[in-house]
Tab-separated table of C-alpha atoms and ligand atoms in Angstrom:
chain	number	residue	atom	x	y	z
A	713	UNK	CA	0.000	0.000	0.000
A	714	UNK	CA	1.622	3.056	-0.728
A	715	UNK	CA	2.054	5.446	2.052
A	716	UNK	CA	-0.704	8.241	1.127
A	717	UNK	CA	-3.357	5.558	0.498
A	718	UNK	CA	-6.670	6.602	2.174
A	719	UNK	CA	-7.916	3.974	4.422
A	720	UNK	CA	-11.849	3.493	5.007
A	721	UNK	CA	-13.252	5.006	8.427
A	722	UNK	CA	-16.659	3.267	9.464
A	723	UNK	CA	-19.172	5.723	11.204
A	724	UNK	CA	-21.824	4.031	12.859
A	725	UNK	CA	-24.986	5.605	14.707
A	726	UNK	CA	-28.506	5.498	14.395
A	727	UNK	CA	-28.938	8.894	14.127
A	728	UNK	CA	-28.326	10.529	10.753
A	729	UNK	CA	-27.565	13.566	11.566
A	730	UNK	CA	-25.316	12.898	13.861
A	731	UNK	CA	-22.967	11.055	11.285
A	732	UNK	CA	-23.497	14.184	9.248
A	733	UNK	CA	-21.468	16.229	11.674
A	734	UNK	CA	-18.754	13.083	11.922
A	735	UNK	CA	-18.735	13.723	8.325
A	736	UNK	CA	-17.848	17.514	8.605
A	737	UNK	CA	-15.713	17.117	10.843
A	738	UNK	CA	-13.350	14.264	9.853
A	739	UNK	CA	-13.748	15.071	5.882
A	740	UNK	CA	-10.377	17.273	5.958
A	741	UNK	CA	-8.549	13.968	6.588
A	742	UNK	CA	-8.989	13.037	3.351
A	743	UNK	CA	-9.791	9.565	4.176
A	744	UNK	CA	-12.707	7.662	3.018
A	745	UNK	CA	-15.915	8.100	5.061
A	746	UNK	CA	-18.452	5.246	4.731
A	747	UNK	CA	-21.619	5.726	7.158
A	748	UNK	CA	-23.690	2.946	8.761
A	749	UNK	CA	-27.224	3.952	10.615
A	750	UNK	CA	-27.107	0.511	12.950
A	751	UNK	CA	-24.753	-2.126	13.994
A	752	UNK	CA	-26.012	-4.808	11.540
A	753	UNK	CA	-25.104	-2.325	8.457
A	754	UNK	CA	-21.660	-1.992	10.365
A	755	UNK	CA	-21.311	-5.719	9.902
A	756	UNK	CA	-22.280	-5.642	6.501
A	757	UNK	CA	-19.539	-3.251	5.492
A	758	UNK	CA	-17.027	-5.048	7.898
A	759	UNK	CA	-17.368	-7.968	5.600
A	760	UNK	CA	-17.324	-6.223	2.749
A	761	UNK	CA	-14.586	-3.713	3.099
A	762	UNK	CA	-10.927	-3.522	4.845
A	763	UNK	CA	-11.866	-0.964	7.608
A	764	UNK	CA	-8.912	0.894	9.756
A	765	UNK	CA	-11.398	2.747	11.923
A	766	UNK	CA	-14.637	2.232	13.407
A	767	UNK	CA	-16.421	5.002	14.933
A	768	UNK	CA	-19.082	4.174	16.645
A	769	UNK	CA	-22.040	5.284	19.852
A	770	UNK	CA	-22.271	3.709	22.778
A	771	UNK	CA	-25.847	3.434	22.549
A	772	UNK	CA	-27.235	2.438	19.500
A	773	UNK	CA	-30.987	0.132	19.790
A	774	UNK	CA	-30.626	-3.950	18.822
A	775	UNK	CA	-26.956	-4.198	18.803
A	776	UNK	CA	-24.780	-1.733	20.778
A	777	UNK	CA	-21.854	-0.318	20.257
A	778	UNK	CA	-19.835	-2.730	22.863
A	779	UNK	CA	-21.455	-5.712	21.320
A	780	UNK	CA	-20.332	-4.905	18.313
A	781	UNK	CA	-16.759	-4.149	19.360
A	782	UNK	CA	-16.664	-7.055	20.621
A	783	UNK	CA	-17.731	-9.172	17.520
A	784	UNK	CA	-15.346	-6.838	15.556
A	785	UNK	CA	-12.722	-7.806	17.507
A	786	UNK	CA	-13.232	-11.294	18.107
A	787	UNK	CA	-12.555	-11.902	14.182
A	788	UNK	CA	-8.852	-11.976	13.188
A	789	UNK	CA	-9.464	-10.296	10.088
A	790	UNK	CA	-10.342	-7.164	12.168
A	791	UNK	CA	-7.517	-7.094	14.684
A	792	UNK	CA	-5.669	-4.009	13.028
A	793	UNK	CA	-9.422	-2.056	13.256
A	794	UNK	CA	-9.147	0.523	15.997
A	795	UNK	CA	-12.272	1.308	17.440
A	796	UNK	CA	-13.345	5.381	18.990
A	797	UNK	CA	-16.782	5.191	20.956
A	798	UNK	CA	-18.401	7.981	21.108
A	799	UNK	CA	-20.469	8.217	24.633
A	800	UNK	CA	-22.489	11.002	26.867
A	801	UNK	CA	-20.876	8.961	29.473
A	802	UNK	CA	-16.842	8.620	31.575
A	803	UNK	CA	-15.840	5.978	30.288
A	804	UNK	CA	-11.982	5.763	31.507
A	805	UNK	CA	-12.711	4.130	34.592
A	806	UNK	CA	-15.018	1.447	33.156
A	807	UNK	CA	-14.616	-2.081	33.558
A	808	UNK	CA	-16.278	-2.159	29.839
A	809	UNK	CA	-13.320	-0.394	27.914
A	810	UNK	CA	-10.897	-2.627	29.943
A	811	UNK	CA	-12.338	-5.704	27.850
A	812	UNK	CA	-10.938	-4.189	24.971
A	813	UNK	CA	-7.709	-4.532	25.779
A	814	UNK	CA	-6.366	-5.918	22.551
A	815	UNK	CA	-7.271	-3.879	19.965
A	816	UNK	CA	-6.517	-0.564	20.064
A	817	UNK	CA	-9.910	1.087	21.587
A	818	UNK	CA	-10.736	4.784	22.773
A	819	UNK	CA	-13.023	6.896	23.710
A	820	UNK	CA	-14.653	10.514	22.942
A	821	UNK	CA	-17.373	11.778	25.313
A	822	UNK	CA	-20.032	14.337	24.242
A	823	UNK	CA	-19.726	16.968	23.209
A	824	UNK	CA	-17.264	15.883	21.130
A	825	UNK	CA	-14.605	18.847	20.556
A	826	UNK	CA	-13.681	18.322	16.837
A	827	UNK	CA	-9.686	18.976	16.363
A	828	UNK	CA	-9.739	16.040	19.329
A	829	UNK	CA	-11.711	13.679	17.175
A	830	UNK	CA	-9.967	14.594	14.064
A	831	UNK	CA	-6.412	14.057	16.247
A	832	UNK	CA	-6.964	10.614	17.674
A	833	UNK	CA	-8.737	9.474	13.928
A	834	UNK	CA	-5.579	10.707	12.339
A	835	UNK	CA	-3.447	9.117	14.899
A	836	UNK	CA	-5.073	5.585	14.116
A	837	UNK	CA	-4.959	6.164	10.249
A	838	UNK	CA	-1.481	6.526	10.383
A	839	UNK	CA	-0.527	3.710	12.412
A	840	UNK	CA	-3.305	1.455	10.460
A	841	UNK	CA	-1.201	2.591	7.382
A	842	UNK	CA	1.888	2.088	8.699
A	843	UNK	CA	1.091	-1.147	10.341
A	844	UNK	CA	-0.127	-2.449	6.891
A	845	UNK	CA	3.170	-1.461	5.204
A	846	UNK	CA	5.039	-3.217	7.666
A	847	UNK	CA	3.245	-6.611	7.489
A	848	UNK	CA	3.511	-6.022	3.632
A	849	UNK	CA	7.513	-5.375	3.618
A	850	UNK	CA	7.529	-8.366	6.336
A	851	UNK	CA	5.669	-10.469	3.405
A	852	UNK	CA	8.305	-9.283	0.648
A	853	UNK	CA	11.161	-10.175	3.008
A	854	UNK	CA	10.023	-13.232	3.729
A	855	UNK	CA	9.449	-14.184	0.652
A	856	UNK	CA	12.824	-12.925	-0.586
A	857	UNK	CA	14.501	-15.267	2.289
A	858	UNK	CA	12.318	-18.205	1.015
A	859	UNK	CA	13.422	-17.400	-2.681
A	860	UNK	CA	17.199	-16.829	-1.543
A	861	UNK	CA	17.307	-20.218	0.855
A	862	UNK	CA	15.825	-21.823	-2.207
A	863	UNK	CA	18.439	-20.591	-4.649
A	864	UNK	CA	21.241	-21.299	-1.651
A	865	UNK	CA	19.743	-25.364	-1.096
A	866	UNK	CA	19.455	-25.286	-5.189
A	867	UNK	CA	23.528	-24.115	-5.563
A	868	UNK	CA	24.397	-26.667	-2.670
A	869	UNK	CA	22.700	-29.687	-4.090
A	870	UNK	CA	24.273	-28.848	-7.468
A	871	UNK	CA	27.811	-28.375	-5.721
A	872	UNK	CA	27.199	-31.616	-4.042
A	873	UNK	CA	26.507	-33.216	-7.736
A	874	UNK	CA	29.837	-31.277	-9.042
A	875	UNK	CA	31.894	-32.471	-5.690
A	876	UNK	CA	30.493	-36.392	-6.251
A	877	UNK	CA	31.407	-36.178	-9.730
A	878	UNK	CA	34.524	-34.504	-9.099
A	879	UNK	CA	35.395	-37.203	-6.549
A	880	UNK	CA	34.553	-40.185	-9.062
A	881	UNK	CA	36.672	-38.726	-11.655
A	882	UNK	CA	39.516	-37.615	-9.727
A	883	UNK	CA	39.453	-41.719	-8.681
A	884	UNK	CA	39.508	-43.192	-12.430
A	885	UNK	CA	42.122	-40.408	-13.152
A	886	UNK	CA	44.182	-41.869	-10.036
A	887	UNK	CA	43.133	-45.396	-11.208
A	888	UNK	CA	44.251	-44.772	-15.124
A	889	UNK	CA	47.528	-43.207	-13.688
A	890	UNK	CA	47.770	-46.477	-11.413
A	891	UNK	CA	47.171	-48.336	-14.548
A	892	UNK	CA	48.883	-46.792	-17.186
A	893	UNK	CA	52.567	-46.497	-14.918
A	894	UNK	CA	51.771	-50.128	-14.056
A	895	UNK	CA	51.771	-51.531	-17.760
A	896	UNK	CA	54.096	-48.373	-18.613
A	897	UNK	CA	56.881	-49.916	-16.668
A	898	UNK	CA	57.152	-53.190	-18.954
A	899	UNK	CA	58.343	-51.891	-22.124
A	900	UNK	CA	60.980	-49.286	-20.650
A	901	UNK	CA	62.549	-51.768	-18.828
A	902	UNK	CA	62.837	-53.539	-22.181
A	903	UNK	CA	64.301	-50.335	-23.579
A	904	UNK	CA	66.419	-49.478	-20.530
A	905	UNK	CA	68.116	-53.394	-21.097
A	906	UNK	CA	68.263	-53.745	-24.496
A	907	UNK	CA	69.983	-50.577	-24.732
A	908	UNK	CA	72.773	-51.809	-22.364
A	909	UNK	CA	72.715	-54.944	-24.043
A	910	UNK	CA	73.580	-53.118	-27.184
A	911	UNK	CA	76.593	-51.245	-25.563
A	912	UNK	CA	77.809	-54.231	-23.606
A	913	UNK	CA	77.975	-56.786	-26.648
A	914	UNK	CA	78.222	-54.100	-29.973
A	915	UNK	CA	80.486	-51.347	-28.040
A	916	UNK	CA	83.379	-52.056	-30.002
A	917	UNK	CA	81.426	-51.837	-33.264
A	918	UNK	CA	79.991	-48.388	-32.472
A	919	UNK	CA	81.730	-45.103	-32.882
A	920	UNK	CA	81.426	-42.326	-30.038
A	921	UNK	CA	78.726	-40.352	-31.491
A	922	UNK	CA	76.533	-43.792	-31.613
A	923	UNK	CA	77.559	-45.002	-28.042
A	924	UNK	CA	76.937	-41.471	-26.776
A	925	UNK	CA	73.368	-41.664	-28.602
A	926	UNK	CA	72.708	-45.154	-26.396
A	927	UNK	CA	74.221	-43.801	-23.250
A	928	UNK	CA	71.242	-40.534	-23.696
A	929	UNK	CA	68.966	-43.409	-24.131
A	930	UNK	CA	69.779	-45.247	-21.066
A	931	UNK	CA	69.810	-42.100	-19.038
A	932	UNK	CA	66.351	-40.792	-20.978
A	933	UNK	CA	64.744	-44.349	-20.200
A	934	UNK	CA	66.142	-44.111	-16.440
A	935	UNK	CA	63.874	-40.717	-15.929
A	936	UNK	CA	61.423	-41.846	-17.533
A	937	UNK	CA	60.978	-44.916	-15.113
A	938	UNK	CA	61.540	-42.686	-12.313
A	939	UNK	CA	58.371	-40.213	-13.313
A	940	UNK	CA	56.359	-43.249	-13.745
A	941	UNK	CA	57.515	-44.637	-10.665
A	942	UNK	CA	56.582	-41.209	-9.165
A	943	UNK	CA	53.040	-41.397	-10.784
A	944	UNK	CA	52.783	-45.065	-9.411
A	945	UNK	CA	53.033	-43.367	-6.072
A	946	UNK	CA	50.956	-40.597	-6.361
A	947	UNK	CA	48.117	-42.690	-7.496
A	948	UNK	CA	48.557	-44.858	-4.373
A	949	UNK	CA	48.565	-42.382	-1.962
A	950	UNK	CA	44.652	-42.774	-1.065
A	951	UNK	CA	44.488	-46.214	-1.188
A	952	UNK	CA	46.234	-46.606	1.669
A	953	UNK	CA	43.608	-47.274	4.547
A	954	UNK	CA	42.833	-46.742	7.259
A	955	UNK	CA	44.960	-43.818	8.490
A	956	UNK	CA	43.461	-43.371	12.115
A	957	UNK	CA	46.517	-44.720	14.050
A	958	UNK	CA	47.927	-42.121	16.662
A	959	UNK	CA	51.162	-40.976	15.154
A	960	UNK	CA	53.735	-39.654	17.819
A	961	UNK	CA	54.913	-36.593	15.788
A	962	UNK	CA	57.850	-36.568	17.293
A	963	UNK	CA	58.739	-39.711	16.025
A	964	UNK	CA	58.251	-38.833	12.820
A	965	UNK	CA	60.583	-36.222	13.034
A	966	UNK	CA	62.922	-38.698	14.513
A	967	UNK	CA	62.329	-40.968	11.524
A	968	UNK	CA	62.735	-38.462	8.932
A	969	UNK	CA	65.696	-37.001	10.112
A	970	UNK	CA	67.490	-40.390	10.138
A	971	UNK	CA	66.973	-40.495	6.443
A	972	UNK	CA	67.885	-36.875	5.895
A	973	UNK	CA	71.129	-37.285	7.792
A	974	UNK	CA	73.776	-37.355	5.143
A	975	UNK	CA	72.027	-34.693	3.512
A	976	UNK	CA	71.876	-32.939	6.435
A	977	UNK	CA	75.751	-33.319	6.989
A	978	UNK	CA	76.736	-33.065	3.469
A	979	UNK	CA	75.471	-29.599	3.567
A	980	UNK	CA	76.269	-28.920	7.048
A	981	UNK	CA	72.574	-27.769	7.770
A	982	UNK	CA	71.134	-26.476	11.253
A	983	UNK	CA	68.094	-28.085	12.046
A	984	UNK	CA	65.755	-26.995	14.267
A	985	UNK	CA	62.993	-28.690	16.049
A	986	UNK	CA	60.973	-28.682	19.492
A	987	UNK	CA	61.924	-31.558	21.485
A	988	UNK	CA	58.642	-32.986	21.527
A	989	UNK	CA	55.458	-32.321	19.100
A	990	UNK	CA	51.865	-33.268	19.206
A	991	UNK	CA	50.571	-36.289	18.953
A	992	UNK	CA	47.862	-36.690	15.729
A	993	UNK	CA	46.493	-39.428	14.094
A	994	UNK	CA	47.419	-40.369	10.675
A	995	UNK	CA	49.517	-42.599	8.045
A	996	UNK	CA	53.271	-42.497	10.136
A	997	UNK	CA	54.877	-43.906	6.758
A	998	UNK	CA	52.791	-40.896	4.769
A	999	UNK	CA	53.105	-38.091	7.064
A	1000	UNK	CA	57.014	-38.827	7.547
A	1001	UNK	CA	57.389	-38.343	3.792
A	1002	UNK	CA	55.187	-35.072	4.336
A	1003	UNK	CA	58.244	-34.215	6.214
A	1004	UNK	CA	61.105	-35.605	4.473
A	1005	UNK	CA	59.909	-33.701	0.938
A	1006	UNK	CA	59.620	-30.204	2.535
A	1007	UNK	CA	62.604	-30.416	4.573
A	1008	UNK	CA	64.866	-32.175	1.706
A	1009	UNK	CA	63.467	-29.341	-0.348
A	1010	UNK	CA	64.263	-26.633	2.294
A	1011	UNK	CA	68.070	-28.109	1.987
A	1012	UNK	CA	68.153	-28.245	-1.701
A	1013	UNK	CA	66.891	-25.202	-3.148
A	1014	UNK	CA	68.882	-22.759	-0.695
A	1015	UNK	CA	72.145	-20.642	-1.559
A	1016	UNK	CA	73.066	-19.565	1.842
A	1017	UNK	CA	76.246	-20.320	3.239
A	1018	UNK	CA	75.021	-21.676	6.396
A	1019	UNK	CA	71.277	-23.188	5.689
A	1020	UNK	CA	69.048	-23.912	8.699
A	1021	UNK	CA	65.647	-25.669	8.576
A	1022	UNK	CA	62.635	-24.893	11.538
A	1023	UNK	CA	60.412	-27.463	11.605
A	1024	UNK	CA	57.295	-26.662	14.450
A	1025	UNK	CA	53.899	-25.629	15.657
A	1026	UNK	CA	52.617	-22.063	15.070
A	1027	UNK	CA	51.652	-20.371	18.752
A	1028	UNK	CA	48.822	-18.773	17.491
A	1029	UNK	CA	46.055	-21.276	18.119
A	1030	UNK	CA	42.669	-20.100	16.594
A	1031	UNK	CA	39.793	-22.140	18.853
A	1032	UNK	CA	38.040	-24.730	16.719
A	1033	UNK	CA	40.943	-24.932	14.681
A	1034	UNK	CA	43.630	-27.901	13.886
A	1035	UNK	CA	46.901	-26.773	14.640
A	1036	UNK	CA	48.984	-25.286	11.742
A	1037	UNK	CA	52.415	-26.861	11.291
A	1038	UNK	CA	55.201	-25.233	9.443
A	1039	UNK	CA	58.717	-26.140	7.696
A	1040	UNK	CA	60.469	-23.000	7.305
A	1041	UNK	CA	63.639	-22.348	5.575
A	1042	UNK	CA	66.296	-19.340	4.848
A	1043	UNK	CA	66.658	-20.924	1.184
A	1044	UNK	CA	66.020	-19.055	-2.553
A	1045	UNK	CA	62.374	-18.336	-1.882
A	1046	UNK	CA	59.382	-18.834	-4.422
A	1047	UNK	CA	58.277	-15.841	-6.573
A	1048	UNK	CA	54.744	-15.706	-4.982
A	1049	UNK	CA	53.148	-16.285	-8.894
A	1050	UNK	CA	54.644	-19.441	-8.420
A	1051	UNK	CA	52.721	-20.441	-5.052
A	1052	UNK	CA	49.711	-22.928	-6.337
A	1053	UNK	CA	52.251	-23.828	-9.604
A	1054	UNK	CA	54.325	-25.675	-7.386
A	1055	UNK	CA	52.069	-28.184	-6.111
A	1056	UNK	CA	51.403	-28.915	-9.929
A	1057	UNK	CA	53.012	-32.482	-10.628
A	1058	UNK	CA	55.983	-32.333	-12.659
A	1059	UNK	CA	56.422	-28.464	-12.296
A	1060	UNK	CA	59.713	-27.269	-11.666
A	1061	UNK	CA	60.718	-24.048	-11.367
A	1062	UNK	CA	64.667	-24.221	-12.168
A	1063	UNK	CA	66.393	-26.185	-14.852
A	1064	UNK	CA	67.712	-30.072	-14.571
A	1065	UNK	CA	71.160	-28.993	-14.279
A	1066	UNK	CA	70.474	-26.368	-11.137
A	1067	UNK	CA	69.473	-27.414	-7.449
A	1068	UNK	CA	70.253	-31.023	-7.818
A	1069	UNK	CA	67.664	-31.577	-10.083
A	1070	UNK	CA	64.723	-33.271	-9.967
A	1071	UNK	CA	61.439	-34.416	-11.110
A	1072	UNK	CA	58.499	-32.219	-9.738
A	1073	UNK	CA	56.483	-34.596	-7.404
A	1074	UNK	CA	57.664	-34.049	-4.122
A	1075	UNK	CA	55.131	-31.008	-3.155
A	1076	UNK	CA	52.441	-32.417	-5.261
A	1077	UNK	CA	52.697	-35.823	-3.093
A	1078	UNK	CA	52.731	-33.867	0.093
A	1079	UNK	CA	49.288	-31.889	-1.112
A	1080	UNK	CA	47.900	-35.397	-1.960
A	1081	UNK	CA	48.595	-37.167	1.434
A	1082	UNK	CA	47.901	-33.662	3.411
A	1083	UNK	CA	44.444	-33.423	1.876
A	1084	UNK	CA	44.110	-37.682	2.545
A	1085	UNK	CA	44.615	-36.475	5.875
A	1086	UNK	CA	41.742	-34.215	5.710
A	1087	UNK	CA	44.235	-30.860	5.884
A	1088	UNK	CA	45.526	-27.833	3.932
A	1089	UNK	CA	49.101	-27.155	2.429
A	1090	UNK	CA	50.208	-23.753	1.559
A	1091	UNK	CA	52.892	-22.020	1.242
A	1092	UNK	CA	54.408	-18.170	2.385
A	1093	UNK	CA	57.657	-17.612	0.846
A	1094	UNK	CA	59.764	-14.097	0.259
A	1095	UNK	CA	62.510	-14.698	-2.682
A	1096	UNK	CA	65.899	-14.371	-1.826
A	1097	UNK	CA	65.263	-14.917	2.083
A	1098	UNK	CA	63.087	-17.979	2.454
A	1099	UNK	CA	60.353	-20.278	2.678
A	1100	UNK	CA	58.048	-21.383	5.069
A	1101	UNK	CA	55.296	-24.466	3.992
A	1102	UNK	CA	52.105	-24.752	6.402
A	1103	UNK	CA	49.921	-27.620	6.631
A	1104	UNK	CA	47.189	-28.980	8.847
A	1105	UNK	CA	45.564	-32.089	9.745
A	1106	UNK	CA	41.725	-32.280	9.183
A	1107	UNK	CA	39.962	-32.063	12.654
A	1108	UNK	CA	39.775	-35.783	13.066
A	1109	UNK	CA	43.182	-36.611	12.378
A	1110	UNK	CA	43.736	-34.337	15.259
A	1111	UNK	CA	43.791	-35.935	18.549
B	607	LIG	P1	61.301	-31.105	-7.245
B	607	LIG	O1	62.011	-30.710	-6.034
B	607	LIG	O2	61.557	-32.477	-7.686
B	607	LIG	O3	61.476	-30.117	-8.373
B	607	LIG	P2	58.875	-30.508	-5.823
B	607	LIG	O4	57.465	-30.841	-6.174
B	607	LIG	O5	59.361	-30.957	-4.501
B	607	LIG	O6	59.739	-31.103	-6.982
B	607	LIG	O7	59.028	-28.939	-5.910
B	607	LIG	C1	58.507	-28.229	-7.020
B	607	LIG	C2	59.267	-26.924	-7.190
B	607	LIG	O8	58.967	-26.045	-6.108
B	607	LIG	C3	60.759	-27.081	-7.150
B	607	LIG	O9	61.245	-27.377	-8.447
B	607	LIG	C4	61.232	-25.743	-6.633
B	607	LIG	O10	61.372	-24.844	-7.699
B	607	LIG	C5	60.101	-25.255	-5.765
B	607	LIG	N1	60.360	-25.437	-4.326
B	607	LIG	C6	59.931	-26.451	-3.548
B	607	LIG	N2	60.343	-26.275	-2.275
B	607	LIG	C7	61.043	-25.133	-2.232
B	607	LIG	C8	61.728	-24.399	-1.210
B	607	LIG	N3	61.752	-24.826	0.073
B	607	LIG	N4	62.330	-23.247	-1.546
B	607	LIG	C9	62.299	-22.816	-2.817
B	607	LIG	N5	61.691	-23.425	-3.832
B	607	LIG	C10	61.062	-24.588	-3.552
């Protein structure tokens, strides 16, 4: 209803004239007036017509104006009427009004002084109006919270759909890679021995340009079976089960740094650690390679003189959270364009020839068994100074 809609204002007494001078003096208002001579023609226009305002005598023969206030009000369609009696009599004190108590009810005695009729008829045609507007807004909100839940339920379900689908064929990808490195592995070997065979028994035949082409073989067919060995392990990584066991973090560590020890000499790297870390629960034999990737990676791709590796819990625990671990390094650093790139399989960032080489599945094999593990891996790195990697463990891995 727009705001400056009129609203309909019942008059009601059984004398005409006397709903003459109602007329006259409420007609300013510039609402609409509808007259009634007797409570039964009051009830006719009730049903008819959306009234705001019934005014109405006290007195009135066959049905008076209390009995009809309180059929009026007894109806739910009315309960936003308010209701002025008009009466020769106080009426403050009266146990009547008092039965009125829900509906917004008052009173004018006789003589009626018009500006005060015209005041209190004006009050209840505003908050009629404004009371309808509300209820109406309340209606369009509503139904904009029903449309939006709708749309929100409609997006989940189809994410749901996406995430199943997603799901089934990230698993044939994983089983085709399974497959495919499987059978792969045959014919290099074949490759790999035939090639030696060749230099072994036809070396002396060959001149250097042909023995060097069969060496590049041999060393071509060597990477080769190491990717697809890499592959073979990626696409195993989930089907180990279960991976509930508590895992003593701190023997992880232990474990991990046993097989990083001549690394860890070689280079003459400072390790740091706390003495003792959480308990989780887990894969030991997965989450020790978690650890063995990032920290052989913080060893290998750092320039400094003296290289130290931090491997720990970060203080700041967030309530509801898993804890966040971290690897952190004073190595090269990762040009932050590079940050989701690296977790790419095969991706390197540097040539064969620099860092050692290698063959770009260490970080994606530590997202894989991170997110088996129900957790997040991401990195925070500043080039030139160093790298930290941060993972977590999904809520029930952590115990
Ligand atoms: P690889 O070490 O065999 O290349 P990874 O998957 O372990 O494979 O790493 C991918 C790339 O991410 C690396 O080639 C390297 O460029 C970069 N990288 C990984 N760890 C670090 C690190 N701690 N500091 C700097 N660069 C890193």
């Amino acid at each position: 209803m727009p705001e400056y809609e009129k609203v309909n204002i019942l008059m009601v007494d059984d004398q005409p004239a006397k709903l003459l001078s109602y007329e006259v003096i409420l007609s300013g208002l510039g609402e609409n007036l509808i007259k009634a001579n007797s409570g039964r023609e009051a009830l006719e226009h009730l049903l008819k017509t959306d009234i705001a305002i019934v005014l109405m005598d006290v007195s009135m023969p066959e049905l008076d104006g209390f009995e009809l206030a309180e059929i009026i009000h007894q109806h739910p369609r009315y309960q936003q009427t308010a209701i002025i009696f008009i009466s020769a009599v106080y009426l403050t004190d009266s146990d009547q009004i008092k039965g009125y108590a829900h509906g917004a009810v008052d009173y004018i005695s006789v003589p009626i002084i018009p500006e005060l009729l015209r005041a209190k008829v004006s009050v209840f045609a505003d908050l009629y109006r404004k009371t309808r507007q509300l209820a109406r807004l309340n209606a369009e909100l509503e139904q904009r919270v029903a449309e939006r839940t709708a749309d929100l339920q409609s997006v989940n379900e189809e994410l749901t759909a996406l995430n199943t689908e997603l799901t089934r064929s990230n698993r044939e990808l994983d089983d085709f890679a399974y497959i495919a490195s499987h059978d792969l592995r045959e014919p290099l070997r074949g490759i790999h021995n035939y090639s030696h065979f060749l230099m072994e028994d036809y070396g002396d035949k060959l001149d250097a340009e042909a023995t060097e082409q069969l060496q590049t073989i041999v060393r071509l067919s060597q990477r080769m079976e190491a990717l697809i060995d890499s592959l073979l392990h990626y696409s195993r990584i989930d089907r180990v089960e279960p991976i509930a066991v508590e895992v003593n973090l701190t023997d992880v560590m232990q474990d991990a740094m046993e097989m990083l020890k001549p690394r860890i000499d070689a280079d003459n790297v400072q390790v740091r650690c706390p003495p003792v870390l959480p308990t989780v629960r887990g894969n030991s034999a997965q989450l020790t390679e978690v650890i063995v990737n990032l920290c052989s990676n913080a060893i290998k791709y750092n320039d400094k003189a003296e290289k130290w590796v931090e491997i720990g819990v970060c203080d700041v625990v967030v309530p509801g959270e898993p804890p966040v671990f971290f690897v952190r390094d004073n190595g090269i650093g990762i040009a932050p364009e590079y940050n989701d790139k690296i977790f790419e399989i095969f991706r390197r960032l540097h040539p064969q020839d620099k860092f050692g080489g290698g063959i770009g599945v260490g970080l994606t094999v530590v997202k894989k068994i991170i997110e088996h593990h129900g957790g997040k891996v991401w990195v925070e790195s500043v080039v030139g100074n160093g790298t930290t990697f941060y993972f977590t463990l999904g809520e029930e891995n952590t115990v």
